[in-house]
Short mmCIF file of C-alpha atoms and ligand atoms in Angstrom, two decimals:
data_model
loop_
_atom_site.label_atom_id
_atom_site.label_comp_id
_atom_site.label_asym_id
_atom_site.label_seq_id
_atom_site.Cartn_x
_atom_site.Cartn_y
_atom_site.Cartn_z
CA MET A 21 13.78 79.83 94.63
CA TRP A 22 11.76 76.65 96.22
CA ARG A 23 9.59 76.47 92.64
CA SER A 24 13.04 76.63 90.55
CA LEU A 25 14.16 73.20 92.02
CA ARG A 26 11.30 71.56 92.64
CA PRO A 27 11.16 70.14 89.09
CA ILE A 28 14.41 68.66 89.45
CA GLY A 29 14.27 64.85 89.93
CA HIS A 30 11.04 64.95 89.88
CA SER A 31 8.85 61.36 88.96
CA ASP A 32 5.76 62.49 87.24
CA ALA A 33 4.89 58.76 88.14
CA SER A 34 5.16 58.78 91.63
CA GLY A 35 5.12 62.48 92.29
CA GLY A 36 8.19 62.11 94.72
CA TYR A 37 11.78 62.96 93.70
CA ARG A 38 14.46 60.80 92.36
CA ARG A 39 17.61 62.44 92.91
CA TYR A 40 20.47 59.62 93.50
CA ALA A 41 23.84 60.47 94.26
CA TRP A 42 26.32 61.37 90.70
CA THR A 43 23.05 60.71 88.30
CA GLY A 44 21.73 63.38 86.05
CA ALA A 45 19.54 64.72 88.37
CA ASP A 46 21.97 65.20 90.96
CA ALA A 47 23.81 67.51 88.56
CA ASP A 48 20.95 69.31 88.21
CA CYS A 49 20.80 69.82 91.72
CA ARG A 50 24.38 71.04 91.67
CA LEU A 51 24.06 73.73 89.26
CA TRP A 52 21.30 74.80 91.15
CA PHE A 53 23.28 75.51 94.07
CA GLN A 54 25.95 76.74 92.07
CA ALA A 55 23.57 79.10 89.85
CA GLN A 56 22.17 80.13 93.55
CA ALA A 57 25.40 81.07 95.16
CA GLU A 58 27.00 82.65 92.29
CA ALA A 59 23.96 85.18 91.77
CA ARG A 60 24.36 85.98 95.69
CA GLY A 61 28.20 87.25 94.88
CA LEU A 62 29.06 84.27 97.24
CA ASP A 63 32.77 82.28 96.59
CA TYR A 64 31.64 78.57 95.30
CA GLU A 65 33.40 75.81 95.83
CA VAL A 66 33.72 71.98 95.77
CA ASP A 67 35.47 70.40 97.89
CA ARG A 68 37.32 67.08 97.15
CA ASN A 69 34.31 65.19 98.53
CA GLY A 70 32.31 66.55 96.01
CA ASN A 71 30.41 69.12 98.96
CA GLN A 72 29.58 72.17 97.60
CA TRP A 73 30.26 75.36 99.34
CA ALA A 74 29.45 79.22 99.06
CA TRP A 75 31.29 81.47 101.10
CA LEU A 76 30.89 85.29 102.46
CA GLY A 77 33.97 86.16 103.62
CA ASP A 78 37.48 84.48 103.84
CA PRO A 79 37.41 81.29 105.02
CA ALA A 80 41.22 80.85 105.52
CA ARG A 81 40.20 83.40 108.73
CA GLY A 82 38.76 80.44 110.35
CA ASP A 83 35.66 79.95 112.95
CA ALA A 84 33.18 80.10 110.51
CA VAL A 85 30.00 79.33 110.54
CA VAL A 86 28.18 77.15 107.86
CA THR A 87 24.85 76.44 107.65
CA GLY A 88 22.99 73.90 104.88
CA SER A 89 21.73 70.37 104.52
CA HIS A 90 21.33 67.60 101.52
CA LEU A 91 19.78 68.24 98.25
CA ASP A 92 19.96 63.93 97.29
CA SER A 93 16.79 62.23 97.76
CA VAL A 94 15.40 58.46 98.56
CA PRO A 95 13.81 56.54 96.06
CA ASP A 96 10.66 58.69 95.78
CA GLY A 97 11.27 60.75 98.39
CA GLY A 98 9.52 64.02 99.20
CA ALA A 99 10.08 67.41 98.02
CA PHE A 100 11.70 68.95 101.31
CA ASP A 101 13.77 66.49 102.88
CA GLY A 102 16.96 67.94 102.63
CA PRO A 103 15.95 70.61 99.79
CA LEU A 104 14.18 73.05 102.74
CA GLY A 105 17.52 72.91 104.59
CA VAL A 106 19.63 74.65 101.42
CA VAL A 107 17.10 76.60 100.22
CA SER A 108 16.25 77.97 103.99
CA SER A 109 20.25 78.80 104.25
CA PHE A 110 20.16 80.82 101.14
CA ALA A 111 17.06 82.51 101.86
CA ALA A 112 17.99 83.43 106.05
CA LEU A 113 21.27 85.11 103.70
CA ASP A 114 18.83 87.15 101.80
CA GLU A 115 16.96 88.05 105.27
CA LEU A 116 20.32 88.91 106.90
CA ARG A 117 21.76 91.01 103.61
CA ALA A 118 17.90 93.05 104.00
CA ARG A 119 18.76 93.33 107.85
CA LYS A 120 22.10 95.37 106.94
CA VAL A 121 23.91 93.07 109.08
CA GLN A 122 27.85 92.73 109.77
CA PHE A 123 29.41 89.81 109.56
CA ARG A 124 32.14 89.27 111.84
CA ARG A 125 33.00 85.76 111.40
CA PRO A 126 32.98 83.62 107.70
CA LEU A 127 29.42 82.11 106.53
CA ALA A 128 29.22 79.32 104.23
CA LEU A 129 26.26 77.66 102.85
CA THR A 130 26.27 73.75 101.89
CA ASN A 131 25.18 70.93 100.23
CA PHE A 132 26.39 67.78 101.15
CA GLY A 133 26.80 65.34 98.32
CA ASP A 134 24.53 61.81 99.12
CA GLU A 135 23.37 61.91 102.37
CA GLU A 136 20.75 59.72 101.70
CA GLY A 137 22.59 56.95 100.86
CA ALA A 138 20.24 55.71 97.94
CA ARG A 139 22.25 54.70 95.26
CA PHE A 140 25.42 52.86 97.22
CA GLY A 141 23.55 52.03 100.25
CA LEU A 142 25.40 54.56 102.54
CA ALA A 143 24.11 57.12 104.49
CA CYS A 144 25.90 60.65 104.36
CA VAL A 145 29.05 60.10 102.36
CA GLY A 146 30.17 62.94 101.77
CA SER A 147 29.98 64.25 105.26
CA ARG A 148 31.33 61.24 106.14
CA LEU A 149 34.22 61.23 104.22
CA ALA A 150 35.36 64.72 104.98
CA ALA A 151 35.10 63.89 108.84
CA GLY A 152 36.86 60.96 108.19
CA GLN A 153 34.31 58.28 109.01
CA LEU A 154 34.53 56.69 105.88
CA SER A 155 38.12 56.11 104.40
CA LYS A 156 39.04 56.21 100.46
CA GLU A 157 39.55 52.39 100.54
CA LYS A 158 35.46 51.34 102.05
CA ALA A 159 34.32 54.42 99.80
CA TYR A 160 35.70 52.36 96.72
CA GLU A 161 34.02 49.42 97.64
CA LEU A 162 30.87 50.78 97.40
CA ARG A 163 28.54 49.71 94.24
CA ASP A 164 25.10 50.62 93.21
CA ALA A 165 22.56 47.68 91.98
CA GLU A 166 23.81 48.41 88.46
CA GLY A 167 27.51 47.49 89.96
CA VAL A 168 28.85 50.85 89.20
CA SER A 169 31.29 51.59 91.85
CA LEU A 170 31.46 55.28 93.21
CA PRO A 171 34.31 56.44 92.24
CA GLN A 172 33.08 55.17 88.52
CA ALA A 173 29.89 57.16 89.18
CA MET A 174 32.24 60.01 89.97
CA GLU A 175 34.04 59.77 87.41
CA ARG A 176 31.21 59.85 84.50
CA ALA A 177 29.91 63.28 86.85
CA GLY A 178 33.01 64.96 86.22
CA TYR A 179 34.60 64.63 89.67
CA ASP A 180 37.94 63.13 90.48
CA PRO A 181 37.34 60.28 92.99
CA ASP A 182 41.34 60.04 93.60
CA ALA A 183 41.03 63.14 95.27
CA ILE A 184 37.98 61.39 98.40
CA GLY A 185 39.39 61.60 102.09
CA PRO A 186 39.14 63.22 105.22
CA ASP A 187 39.16 67.27 104.93
CA PRO A 188 40.50 68.34 108.24
CA GLU A 189 41.52 71.10 107.18
CA ARG A 190 38.50 72.39 105.64
CA LEU A 191 36.68 71.35 109.12
CA ALA A 192 38.92 72.97 111.00
CA ARG A 193 38.01 76.70 109.86
CA ILE A 194 34.65 75.77 110.90
CA GLY A 195 33.48 76.83 114.31
CA ALA A 196 29.79 75.71 114.30
CA PHE A 197 27.51 74.00 111.85
CA VAL A 198 23.83 74.53 111.88
CA GLU A 199 21.51 72.38 109.48
CA LEU A 200 18.04 73.50 109.45
CA HIS A 201 15.57 70.29 108.45
CA VAL A 202 11.93 69.11 108.16
CA GLU A 203 10.87 67.44 110.98
CA GLN A 204 10.14 64.17 109.93
CA GLY A 205 7.74 63.48 112.72
CA ARG A 206 4.98 65.14 114.63
CA ALA A 207 6.55 66.42 118.14
CA LEU A 208 5.86 69.84 116.53
CA ASP A 209 2.55 69.88 115.51
CA LEU A 210 1.70 68.52 118.50
CA THR A 211 2.98 70.88 120.78
CA GLY A 212 1.62 73.53 118.40
CA ASP A 213 5.27 75.35 117.20
CA GLN A 214 6.66 76.04 113.84
CA VAL A 215 10.48 75.61 114.63
CA GLY A 216 12.18 73.08 117.03
CA ILE A 217 15.65 72.66 118.31
CA ALA A 218 17.35 69.25 118.26
CA SER A 219 18.42 67.58 121.16
CA ALA A 220 19.95 63.91 119.82
CA ILE A 221 19.54 61.61 117.19
CA TRP A 222 19.23 57.93 117.98
CA PRO A 223 21.81 55.48 117.12
CA HIS A 224 20.49 53.63 113.96
CA GLY A 225 22.15 51.46 111.36
CA ARG A 226 21.42 49.30 107.72
CA TRP A 227 21.99 45.48 107.66
CA ARG A 228 22.08 43.30 104.38
CA PHE A 229 20.31 39.85 104.58
CA ASP A 230 21.11 37.33 102.26
CA PHE A 231 18.88 34.22 102.35
CA ARG A 232 20.03 31.50 99.58
CA GLY A 233 18.31 28.72 98.51
CA GLU A 234 17.60 26.57 95.96
CA ALA A 235 16.23 28.05 92.79
CA ASN A 236 13.59 25.53 90.94
CA HIS A 237 10.35 25.47 89.36
CA ALA A 238 7.52 27.42 91.03
CA GLY A 239 5.10 24.44 89.21
CA THR A 240 6.56 20.93 89.65
CA THR A 241 8.97 21.36 92.93
CA ARG A 242 7.28 19.60 95.51
CA LEU A 243 6.46 21.55 98.83
CA VAL A 244 8.79 19.19 100.76
CA ASP A 245 11.61 19.55 98.05
CA ARG A 246 12.25 23.26 98.35
CA ARG A 247 14.85 25.71 100.04
CA ASP A 248 12.88 28.48 98.75
CA PRO A 249 14.65 31.51 100.64
CA MET A 250 11.48 33.64 100.58
CA LEU A 251 9.74 32.06 103.60
CA SER A 252 13.32 32.70 105.77
CA TYR A 253 12.98 36.34 104.17
CA ALA A 254 9.20 36.72 105.41
CA GLU A 255 10.24 34.91 108.88
CA THR A 256 12.43 37.30 109.04
CA VAL A 257 10.48 40.70 108.35
CA LEU A 258 7.77 39.40 110.91
CA ALA A 259 10.58 38.43 113.31
CA ALA A 260 12.14 42.31 113.17
CA ARG A 261 8.75 43.84 113.88
CA ARG A 262 8.23 41.34 116.91
CA GLU A 263 11.51 42.07 118.53
CA ALA A 264 11.15 45.88 117.53
CA GLU A 265 8.02 45.93 119.39
CA LEU A 266 9.56 43.74 122.93
CA ALA A 267 12.57 46.20 122.44
CA GLY A 268 11.12 49.25 122.08
CA ALA A 269 12.82 50.39 118.86
CA VAL A 270 12.02 50.67 115.36
CA ALA A 271 12.81 47.83 112.60
CA THR A 272 11.94 48.39 108.62
CA PHE A 273 12.35 45.87 105.85
CA GLY A 274 11.58 48.53 102.90
CA LYS A 275 14.06 47.38 100.55
CA ILE A 276 14.22 43.61 98.99
CA SER A 277 15.77 42.20 95.65
CA VAL A 278 15.43 38.89 94.61
CA GLU A 279 17.29 36.46 91.98
CA PRO A 280 16.09 35.30 89.19
CA ASN A 281 12.83 37.40 90.04
CA GLY A 282 10.38 35.35 87.98
CA VAL A 283 7.06 34.80 88.58
CA ASN A 284 7.46 30.61 87.89
CA ALA A 285 10.97 30.37 89.77
CA ILE A 286 11.41 29.92 93.22
CA PRO A 287 14.34 32.07 94.06
CA SER A 288 17.55 31.21 94.91
CA LEU A 289 18.62 34.27 96.65
CA VAL A 290 16.66 37.22 98.55
CA ARG A 291 18.38 39.94 100.25
CA GLY A 292 16.79 42.06 102.32
CA TRP A 293 17.87 45.41 103.84
CA LEU A 294 16.91 45.82 107.56
CA ASP A 295 16.76 49.14 109.02
CA SER A 296 16.80 49.48 112.70
CA ARG A 297 17.35 52.76 114.96
CA ALA A 298 16.47 52.86 119.14
CA ALA A 299 16.96 55.34 121.44
CA ASP A 300 20.20 53.80 122.50
CA GLN A 301 22.80 51.48 121.57
CA SER A 302 22.25 48.54 124.09
CA THR A 303 18.25 48.84 122.36
CA LEU A 304 19.41 48.47 119.35
CA ASP A 305 22.26 45.84 119.97
CA GLN A 306 19.31 43.92 122.03
CA THR A 307 17.16 44.66 119.22
CA VAL A 308 19.01 43.35 115.72
CA THR A 309 20.36 40.88 117.35
CA ALA A 310 17.31 39.37 118.32
CA ILE A 311 16.07 39.35 114.78
CA GLU A 312 19.32 37.66 113.39
CA LYS A 313 18.95 34.99 115.59
CA ALA A 314 15.28 34.21 114.79
CA ALA A 315 16.45 34.60 111.11
CA ARG A 316 19.48 32.03 111.31
CA GLU A 317 17.14 29.66 113.78
CA TYR A 318 14.09 29.55 111.06
CA ALA A 319 16.90 29.61 108.01
CA ASP A 320 18.93 26.92 109.51
CA ARG A 321 15.73 24.98 109.88
CA HIS A 322 14.81 25.05 106.19
CA GLY A 323 17.97 24.18 104.86
CA ILE A 324 18.73 28.13 103.64
CA ASP A 325 22.18 29.83 103.92
CA LEU A 326 21.79 33.25 105.80
CA SER A 327 24.53 35.69 106.15
CA VAL A 328 24.54 39.47 107.23
CA VAL A 329 26.52 42.16 106.35
CA ARG A 330 26.06 46.18 108.47
CA GLU A 331 26.65 47.99 105.16
CA SER A 332 25.70 51.70 107.38
CA PHE A 333 26.01 52.54 110.87
CA THR A 334 25.55 55.91 112.83
CA PRO A 335 26.30 55.90 116.43
CA VAL A 336 23.76 58.17 119.05
CA VAL A 337 24.67 61.88 118.53
CA GLU A 338 24.20 64.08 121.14
CA PHE A 339 24.08 67.82 120.01
CA GLU A 340 26.99 69.81 121.88
CA HIS A 341 25.04 71.70 124.41
CA ALA A 342 26.50 74.82 124.32
CA LEU A 343 25.31 75.47 120.70
CA ARG A 344 21.89 73.98 121.43
CA ASP A 345 21.64 76.09 124.46
CA GLU A 346 22.97 79.38 122.37
CA LEU A 347 20.45 78.58 119.64
CA GLY A 348 17.77 78.33 122.47
CA ARG A 349 18.32 81.84 123.74
CA LEU A 350 18.68 83.39 120.25
CA LEU A 351 15.17 82.14 119.65
CA GLY A 352 13.79 83.55 122.93
CA GLY A 353 14.17 80.82 124.71
CA GLU A 354 10.28 78.91 123.71
CA VAL A 355 11.13 77.10 121.29
CA PRO A 356 11.36 72.91 122.15
CA VAL A 357 14.00 70.76 122.08
CA LEU A 358 13.53 67.31 120.29
CA GLY A 359 15.13 64.38 119.63
CA THR A 360 14.46 62.82 115.99
CA GLY A 361 15.37 58.79 114.70
CA ALA A 362 16.53 60.48 111.49
CA GLY A 363 20.19 60.47 110.73
CA HIS A 364 21.55 63.97 109.43
CA ASP A 365 25.07 65.06 107.98
CA ALA A 366 25.04 67.55 110.96
CA GLY A 367 25.19 63.99 113.12
CA ILE A 368 28.01 63.13 111.26
CA LEU A 369 30.03 66.36 111.38
CA SER A 370 29.09 66.77 114.95
CA SER A 371 32.11 64.20 115.84
CA VAL A 372 34.72 66.56 114.60
CA ILE A 373 33.22 70.28 114.82
CA PRO A 374 30.02 71.81 117.39
CA THR A 375 26.94 71.42 115.31
CA ALA A 376 23.50 71.53 115.75
CA MET A 377 19.92 71.43 114.24
CA LEU A 378 16.44 73.37 113.74
CA PHE A 379 13.54 71.52 112.78
CA VAL A 380 10.41 72.65 110.62
CA ARG A 381 6.48 71.83 111.76
CA ASN A 382 5.93 68.95 109.48
CA PRO A 383 1.59 68.52 110.06
CA THR A 384 1.29 64.76 109.11
CA GLY A 385 4.92 64.06 110.10
CA VAL A 386 5.34 61.83 106.64
CA SER A 387 8.59 62.09 105.36
CA HIS A 388 10.61 59.75 102.74
CA SER A 389 7.38 59.67 100.61
CA PRO A 390 5.71 61.65 98.05
CA ALA A 391 3.09 63.48 100.61
CA GLU A 392 6.22 65.01 102.72
CA PHE A 393 4.98 68.49 103.56
CA ALA A 394 5.70 71.63 105.28
CA ALA A 395 3.14 74.43 105.30
CA GLU A 396 4.92 78.09 104.03
CA ASP A 397 4.26 80.14 106.90
CA ASP A 398 6.34 77.49 108.67
CA CYS A 399 9.02 77.22 106.15
CA VAL A 400 8.91 80.93 106.22
CA ALA A 401 9.04 81.02 110.29
CA GLY A 402 12.06 78.35 109.86
CA VAL A 403 13.85 80.81 107.48
CA ARG A 404 13.78 83.50 109.74
CA ALA A 405 14.73 81.33 113.10
CA LEU A 406 17.23 80.66 111.01
CA ALA A 407 18.50 84.29 110.40
CA ASP A 408 18.00 84.98 113.49
CA VAL A 409 20.73 82.52 114.75
CA LEU A 410 23.14 82.99 111.97
CA GLU A 411 22.96 86.96 113.16
CA GLY A 412 23.35 85.60 116.57
CA LEU A 413 26.43 83.39 116.05
CA ALA A 414 28.23 84.96 112.83
CA CYS A 415 27.27 89.27 113.21
CA SER A 416 26.48 90.43 116.71
O1 HGY B 27 17.97 57.40 106.82
C1 HGY B 27 18.17 58.81 107.56
O2 HGY B 27 17.66 58.81 108.71
C2 HGY B 27 18.02 59.95 106.79
O3 HGY B 27 16.79 60.14 106.08
N1 HGY B 27 19.29 59.73 106.15
MN1 MN B 28 15.97 61.53 104.55
MN1 MN B 29 17.76 64.40 105.17
#
């Protein structure tokens, strides 16, 4: 199963994945999910927001146990972030069938669309729409780098954008959602465990900084006559690191766009995207406020016009204690419980249904990179743990 998914959206140039929402690679991932579902005799469907579901049992009975993750990637992301959870869901079902368990609750496996927000800039679009955390109007405002809107992209991929919106009836049928995910850190490697349970997700967000200056000739314009936005951007990146270190937060400028982006032209506009996260809301607020203040002071001193727009935000998630502890019991009580700075669909859905997460050891902790890795025996341990959890929740 893993090998059949591996080539989809793979870039030979980078060794990473380019599986962006509503692109051809995304369509191929979706076909893969549907084929895996139908090969197991599951009832396959796509919801109004494009999320894929594979049901065992009648959803209308309610109190379903659902497991899954996402198949889309960040630019040149790794093979495991998202796909490990989806592949493990199908493998755990295979394991449960081998155990000849009797399901007493409906079970569903899912692929949530556009979790990474790589194309339209907003994380967890599929689950946010379903949970009512993203309005249809706001979703219609999303544009990719070429100016293609989310609804246009959905339509070109054969989906009806008019249908998107909250899906309370569907979510009301879910009693518990469990997402297995490769760990994006080294906590399990340090404790020597193959599997962990999530306690919380840090609050995190994405802010777009637009620095507007004055385009001019790189060779003939005196330094004193320049209004070069690149300097304000550079100063802001350094301020972000300083402020994050001071506050014990993290801050990253990983994406930039420059207009006109010519080697011999002083830019008119530099756009930088800040990703910042912290263990609590007040630290995050303090960090981002300080970064913006430093950016504005420098920009003002150099005649640069600055605008800052928050494009994505996820408040702190504390996974429901009862379900978290139930997973611990089902896994024998020895499994470490750990927080994460990475966002997930399980975090978004936790606002409307009980959700939990299982992490699988990542020996290097590296993620959002082609170097992301998890050892096969750790992945198998993850499948067994997910099967134990699903059996405990849906079968006994
Ligand atoms: O950015 C995140 O934390 C997640 O990978 N979308
Ligand atoms: Mn990710
Ligand atoms: Mn992920």
